[in-house]
Short mmCIF file of C-alpha atoms in Angstrom, two decimals:
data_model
loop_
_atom_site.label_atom_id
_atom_site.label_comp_id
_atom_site.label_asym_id
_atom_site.label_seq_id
_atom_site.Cartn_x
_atom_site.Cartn_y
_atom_site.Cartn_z
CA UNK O 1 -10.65 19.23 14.49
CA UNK O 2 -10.22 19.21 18.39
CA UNK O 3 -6.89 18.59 20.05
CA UNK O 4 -7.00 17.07 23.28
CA UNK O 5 -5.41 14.73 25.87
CA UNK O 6 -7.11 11.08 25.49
CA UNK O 7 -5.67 7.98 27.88
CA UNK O 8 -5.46 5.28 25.74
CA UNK O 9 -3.98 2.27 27.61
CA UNK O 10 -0.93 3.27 29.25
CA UNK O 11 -0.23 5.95 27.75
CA UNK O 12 -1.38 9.56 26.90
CA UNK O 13 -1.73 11.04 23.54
CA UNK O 14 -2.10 14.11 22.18
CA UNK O 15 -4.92 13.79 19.79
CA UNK O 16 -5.92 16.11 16.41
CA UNK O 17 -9.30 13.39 16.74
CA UNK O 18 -12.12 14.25 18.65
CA UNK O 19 -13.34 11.49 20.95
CA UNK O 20 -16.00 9.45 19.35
CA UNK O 21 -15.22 11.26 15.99
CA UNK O 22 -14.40 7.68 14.25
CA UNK O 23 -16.68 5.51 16.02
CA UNK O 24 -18.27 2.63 13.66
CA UNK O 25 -15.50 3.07 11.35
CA UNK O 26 -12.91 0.59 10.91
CA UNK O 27 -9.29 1.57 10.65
CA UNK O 28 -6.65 -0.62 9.39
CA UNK O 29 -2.55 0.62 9.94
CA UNK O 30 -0.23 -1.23 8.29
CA UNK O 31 3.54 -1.96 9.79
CA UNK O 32 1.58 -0.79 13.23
CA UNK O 33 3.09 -3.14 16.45
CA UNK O 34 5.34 -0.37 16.80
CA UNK O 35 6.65 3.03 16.46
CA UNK O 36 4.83 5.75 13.73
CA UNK O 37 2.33 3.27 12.64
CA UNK O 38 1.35 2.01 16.89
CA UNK O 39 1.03 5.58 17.94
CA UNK O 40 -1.21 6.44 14.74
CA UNK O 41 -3.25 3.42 15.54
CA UNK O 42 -3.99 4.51 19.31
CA UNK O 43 -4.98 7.84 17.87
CA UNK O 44 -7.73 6.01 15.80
CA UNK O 45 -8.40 3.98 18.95
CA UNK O 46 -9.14 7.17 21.49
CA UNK O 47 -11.65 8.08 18.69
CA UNK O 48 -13.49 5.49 18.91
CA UNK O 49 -12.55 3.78 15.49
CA UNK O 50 -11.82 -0.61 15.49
CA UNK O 51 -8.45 -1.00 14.79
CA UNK O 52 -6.60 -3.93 12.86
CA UNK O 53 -2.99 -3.57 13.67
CA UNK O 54 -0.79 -5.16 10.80
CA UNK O 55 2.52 -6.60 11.70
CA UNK O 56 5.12 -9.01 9.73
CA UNK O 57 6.89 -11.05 12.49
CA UNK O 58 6.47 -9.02 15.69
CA UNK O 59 3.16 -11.16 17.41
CA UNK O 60 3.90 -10.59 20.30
CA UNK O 61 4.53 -6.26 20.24
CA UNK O 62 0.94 -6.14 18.13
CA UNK O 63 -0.81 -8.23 21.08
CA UNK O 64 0.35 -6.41 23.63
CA UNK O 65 -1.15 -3.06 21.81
CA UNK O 66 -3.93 -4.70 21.33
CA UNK O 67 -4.44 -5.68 24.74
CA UNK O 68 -3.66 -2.63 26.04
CA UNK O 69 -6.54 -0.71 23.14
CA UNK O 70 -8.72 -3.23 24.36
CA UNK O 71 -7.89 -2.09 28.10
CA UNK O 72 -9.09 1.31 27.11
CA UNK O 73 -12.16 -0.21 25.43
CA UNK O 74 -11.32 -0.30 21.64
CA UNK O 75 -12.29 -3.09 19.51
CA UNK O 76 -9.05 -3.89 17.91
CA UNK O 77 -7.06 -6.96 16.31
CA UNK O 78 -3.82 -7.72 15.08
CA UNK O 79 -3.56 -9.65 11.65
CA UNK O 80 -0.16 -10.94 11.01
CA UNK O 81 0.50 -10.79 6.79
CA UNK O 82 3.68 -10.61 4.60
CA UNK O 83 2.65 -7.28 2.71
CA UNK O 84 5.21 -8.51 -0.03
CA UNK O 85 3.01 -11.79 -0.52
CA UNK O 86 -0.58 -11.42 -2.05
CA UNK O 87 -1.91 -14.80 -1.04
CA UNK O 88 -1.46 -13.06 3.21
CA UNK O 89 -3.02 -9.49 1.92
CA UNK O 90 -5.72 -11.11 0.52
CA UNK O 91 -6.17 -13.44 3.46
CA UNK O 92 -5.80 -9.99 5.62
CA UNK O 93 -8.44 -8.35 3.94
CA UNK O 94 -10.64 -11.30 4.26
CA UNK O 95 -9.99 -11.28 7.79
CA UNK O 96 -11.09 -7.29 7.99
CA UNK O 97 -14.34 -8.01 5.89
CA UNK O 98 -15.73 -11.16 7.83
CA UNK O 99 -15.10 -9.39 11.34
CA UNK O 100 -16.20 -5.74 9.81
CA UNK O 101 -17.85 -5.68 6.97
CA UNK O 102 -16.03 -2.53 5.56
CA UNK O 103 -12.74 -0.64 5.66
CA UNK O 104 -12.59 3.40 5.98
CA UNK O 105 -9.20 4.25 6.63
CA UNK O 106 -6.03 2.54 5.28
CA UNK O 107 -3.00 3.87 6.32
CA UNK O 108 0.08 2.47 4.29
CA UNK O 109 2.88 2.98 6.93
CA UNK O 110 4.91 -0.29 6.07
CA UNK O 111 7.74 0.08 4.78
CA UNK O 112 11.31 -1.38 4.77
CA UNK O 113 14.30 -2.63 2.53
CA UNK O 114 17.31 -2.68 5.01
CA UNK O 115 16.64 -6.08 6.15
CA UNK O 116 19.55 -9.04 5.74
CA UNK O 117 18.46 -11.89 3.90
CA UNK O 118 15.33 -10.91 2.03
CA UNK O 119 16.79 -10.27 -1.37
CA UNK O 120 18.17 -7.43 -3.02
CA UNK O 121 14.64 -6.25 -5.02
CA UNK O 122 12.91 -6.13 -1.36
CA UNK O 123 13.10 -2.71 -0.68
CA UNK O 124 11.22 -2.09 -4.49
CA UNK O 125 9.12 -5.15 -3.59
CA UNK O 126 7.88 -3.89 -0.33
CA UNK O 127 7.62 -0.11 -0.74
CA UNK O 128 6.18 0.06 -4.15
CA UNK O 129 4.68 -3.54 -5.63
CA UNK O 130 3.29 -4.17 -2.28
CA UNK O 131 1.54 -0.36 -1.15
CA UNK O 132 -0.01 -0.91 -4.63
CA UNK O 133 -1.07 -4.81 -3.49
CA UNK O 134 -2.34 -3.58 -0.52
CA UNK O 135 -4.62 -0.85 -1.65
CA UNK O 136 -6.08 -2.78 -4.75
CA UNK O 137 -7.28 -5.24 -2.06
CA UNK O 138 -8.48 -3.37 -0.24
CA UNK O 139 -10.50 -1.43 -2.70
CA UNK O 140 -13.80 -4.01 -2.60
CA UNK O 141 -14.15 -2.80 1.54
CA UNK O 142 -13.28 1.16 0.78
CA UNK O 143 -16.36 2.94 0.42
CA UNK O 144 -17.28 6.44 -0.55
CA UNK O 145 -15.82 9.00 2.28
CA UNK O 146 -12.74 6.25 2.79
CA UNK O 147 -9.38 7.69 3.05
CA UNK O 148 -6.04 6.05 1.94
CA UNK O 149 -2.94 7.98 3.62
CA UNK O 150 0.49 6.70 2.24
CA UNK O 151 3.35 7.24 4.74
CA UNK O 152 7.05 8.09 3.05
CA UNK O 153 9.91 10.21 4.26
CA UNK O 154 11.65 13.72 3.01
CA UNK O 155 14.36 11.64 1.84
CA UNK O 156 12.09 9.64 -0.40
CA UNK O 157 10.39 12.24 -2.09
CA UNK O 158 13.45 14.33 -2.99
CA UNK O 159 15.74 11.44 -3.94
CA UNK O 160 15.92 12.68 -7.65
CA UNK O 161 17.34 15.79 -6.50
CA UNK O 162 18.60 15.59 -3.59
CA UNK O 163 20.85 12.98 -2.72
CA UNK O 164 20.82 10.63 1.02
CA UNK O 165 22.81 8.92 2.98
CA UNK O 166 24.24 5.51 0.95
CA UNK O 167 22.72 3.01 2.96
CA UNK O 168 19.49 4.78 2.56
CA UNK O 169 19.40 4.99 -0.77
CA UNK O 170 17.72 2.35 -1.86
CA UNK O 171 14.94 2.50 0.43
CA UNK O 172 14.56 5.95 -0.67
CA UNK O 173 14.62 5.31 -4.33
CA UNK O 174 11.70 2.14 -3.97
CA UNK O 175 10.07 4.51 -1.62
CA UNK O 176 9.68 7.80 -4.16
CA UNK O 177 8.79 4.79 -6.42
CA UNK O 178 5.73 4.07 -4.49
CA UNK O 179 4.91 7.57 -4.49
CA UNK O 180 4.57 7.54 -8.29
CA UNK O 181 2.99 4.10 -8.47
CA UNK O 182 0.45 5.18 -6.52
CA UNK O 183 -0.52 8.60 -7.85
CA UNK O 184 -1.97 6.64 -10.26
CA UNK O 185 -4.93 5.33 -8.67
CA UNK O 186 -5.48 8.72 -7.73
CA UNK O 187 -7.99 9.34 -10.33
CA UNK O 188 -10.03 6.36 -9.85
CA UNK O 189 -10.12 6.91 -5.92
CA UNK O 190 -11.64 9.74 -6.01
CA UNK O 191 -14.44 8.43 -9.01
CA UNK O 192 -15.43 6.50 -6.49
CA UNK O 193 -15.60 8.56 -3.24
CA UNK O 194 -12.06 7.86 -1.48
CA UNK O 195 -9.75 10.68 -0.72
CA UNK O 196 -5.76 9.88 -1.01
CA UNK O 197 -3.61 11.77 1.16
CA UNK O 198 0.52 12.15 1.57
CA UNK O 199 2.79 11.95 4.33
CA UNK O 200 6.01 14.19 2.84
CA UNK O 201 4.08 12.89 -0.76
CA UNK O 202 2.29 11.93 -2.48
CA UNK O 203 4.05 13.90 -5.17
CA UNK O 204 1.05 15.55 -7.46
CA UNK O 205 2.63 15.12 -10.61
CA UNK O 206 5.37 13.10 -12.37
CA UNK O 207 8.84 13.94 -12.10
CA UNK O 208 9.88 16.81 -14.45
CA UNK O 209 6.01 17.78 -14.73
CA UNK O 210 4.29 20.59 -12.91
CA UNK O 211 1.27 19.84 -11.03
CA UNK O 212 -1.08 20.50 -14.01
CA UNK O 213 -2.34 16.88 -14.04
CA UNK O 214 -3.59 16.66 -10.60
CA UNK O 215 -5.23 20.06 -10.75
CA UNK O 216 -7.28 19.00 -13.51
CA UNK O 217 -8.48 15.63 -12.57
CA UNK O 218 -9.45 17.26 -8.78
CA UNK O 219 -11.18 20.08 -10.53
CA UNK O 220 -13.09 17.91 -12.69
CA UNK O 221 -14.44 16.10 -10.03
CA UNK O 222 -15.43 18.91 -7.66
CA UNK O 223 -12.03 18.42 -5.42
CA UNK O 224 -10.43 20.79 -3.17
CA UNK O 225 -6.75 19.85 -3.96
CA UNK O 226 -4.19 21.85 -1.51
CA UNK O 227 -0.87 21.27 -1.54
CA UNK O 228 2.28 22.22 0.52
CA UNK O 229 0.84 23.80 4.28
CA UNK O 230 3.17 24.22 6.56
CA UNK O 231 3.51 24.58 10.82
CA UNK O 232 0.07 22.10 11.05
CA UNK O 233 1.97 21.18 13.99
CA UNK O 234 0.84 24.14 15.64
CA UNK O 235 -2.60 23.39 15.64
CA UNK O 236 -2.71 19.59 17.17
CA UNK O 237 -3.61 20.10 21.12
CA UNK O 238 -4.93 23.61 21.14
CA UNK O 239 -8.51 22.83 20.32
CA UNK O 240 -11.27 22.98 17.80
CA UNK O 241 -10.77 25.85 14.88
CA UNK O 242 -12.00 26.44 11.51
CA UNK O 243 -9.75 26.37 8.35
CA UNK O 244 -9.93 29.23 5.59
CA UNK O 245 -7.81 29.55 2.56
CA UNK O 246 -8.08 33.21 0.67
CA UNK O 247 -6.86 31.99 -2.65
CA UNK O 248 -5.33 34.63 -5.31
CA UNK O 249 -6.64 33.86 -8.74
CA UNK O 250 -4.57 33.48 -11.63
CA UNK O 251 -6.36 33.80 -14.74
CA UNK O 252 -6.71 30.93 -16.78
CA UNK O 253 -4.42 28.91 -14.41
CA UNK O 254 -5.11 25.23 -12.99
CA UNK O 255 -4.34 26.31 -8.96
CA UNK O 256 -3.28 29.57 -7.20
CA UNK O 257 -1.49 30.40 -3.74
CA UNK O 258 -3.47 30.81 -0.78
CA UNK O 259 -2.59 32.63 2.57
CA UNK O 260 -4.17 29.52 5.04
CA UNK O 261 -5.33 30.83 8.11
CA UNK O 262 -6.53 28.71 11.04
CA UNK O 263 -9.31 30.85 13.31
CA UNK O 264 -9.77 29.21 16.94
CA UNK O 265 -12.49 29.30 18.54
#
């Protein structure tokens, strides 16, 4: 991993991506014309992936990052599709494959539910029926070495147990229901090559179950499964290192503790 300072457009990122690291892969962001989801898309761009930049209503904030990833010489388009209708994912995807050929990184980062006027099941609709929508279509470009990363919140995760604001709490519960929804595909992602990861999730096991489950299914497929690191922001922007985990074995248990340690070079 190599932090460093890469001008993309206007502005100046701090990147964990070396430049060039991503280029001829295809990244696609959804929920990206602004915010979380533009800034993780320019961090794709300065290395060196093609970006598709997903927005809902907002044309004219995705062209203008577009334009200005273009500026800096990235291949990108924006692709304007209701995430909660399957008719415009499919149509997305459709879009990706003709102009691509293949998707390697999907980052779910949509999400929503405090909206006026879209119904009172939109926050479930968008945040879990959709994130699952959206990566079963996507499943024909995602080859072996893809990676799916599914973007929720602390709130989210902990909603069983911890309760939020009110007028979050919707969002939060639709959101820790996407979490769940989508653990499932876990299994079959990985039979085929495709790495899922989790922003704040995705939550290993099912509520009320230890992490048994997932240990098993990574093990049997030859999966390093690590959960819970902390202070990773400590590494982005102070160049390349090498990762080592010194695990303590438990006998006949399905994961141990490890002390990580990150050795810069």
């Amino acid at each position: 991993m190599i932090g460093c300072h890469e001008p993309v457009g206007s502005r100046t990122v701090n990147s964990p991506l070396q430049p060039g690291q991503l280029a001829g892969t295809t990244a696609l962001v959804t929920g990206s014309s602004r915010g979380i989801g533009a800034d993780t898309a320019r961090y794709f761009a300065a290395a060196g992936a093609n970006v598709v930049i997903n927005y809902r209503s907002k044309a004219p904030r995705a062209d203008k990052l577009v334009a200005e990833l273009g500026a800096a010489g990235t291949e990108a388009i924006a692709i304007g599709a209701d995430l909660t209708d399957p008719a415009s994912v499919e149509a997305m995807m459709e879009t990706i494959r003709s102009r691509y050929g293949t998707l390697e990184i999907l980052v779910l980062n949509a999400s929503g539910g405090m909206e006026s006027g879209m119904g009172e099941d939109y926050a479930l609709r968008l945040n879990r029926d959709a994130q699952v929508n959206v990566l079963t279509a996507a499943l024909p470009l995602l080859g072996e070495g893809s990676r799916v990363v599914f973007v929720t919140s602390h709130q989210a995760h902990f909603i069983r147990t911890t309760p939020t604001m009110p007028e979050y709490e919707a969002v939060a519960i639709s959101k820790r229901a996407g979490e769940d929804a989508l653990r499932e595909h876990i299994g079959t992602l990985a039979d085929r090559g495709i790495g899922m990861f989790g922003v704040e999730a995705i939550s290993p096991a099912p509520e009320g179950e230890l992490n048994f489950r997932a240990h098993r299914a990574c093990a049997e497929r030859g999966i390093t499964h690590m959960e819970c690191l902390a202070t990773l922001d400590k590494l982005v922007g102070r160049g390349r290192f090498r990762f080592i985990g010194f695990p303590l074995r438990i006998r006949g248990g399905t994961a141990s503790p490890i002390r990580a340690v990150a050795l810069f070079a």
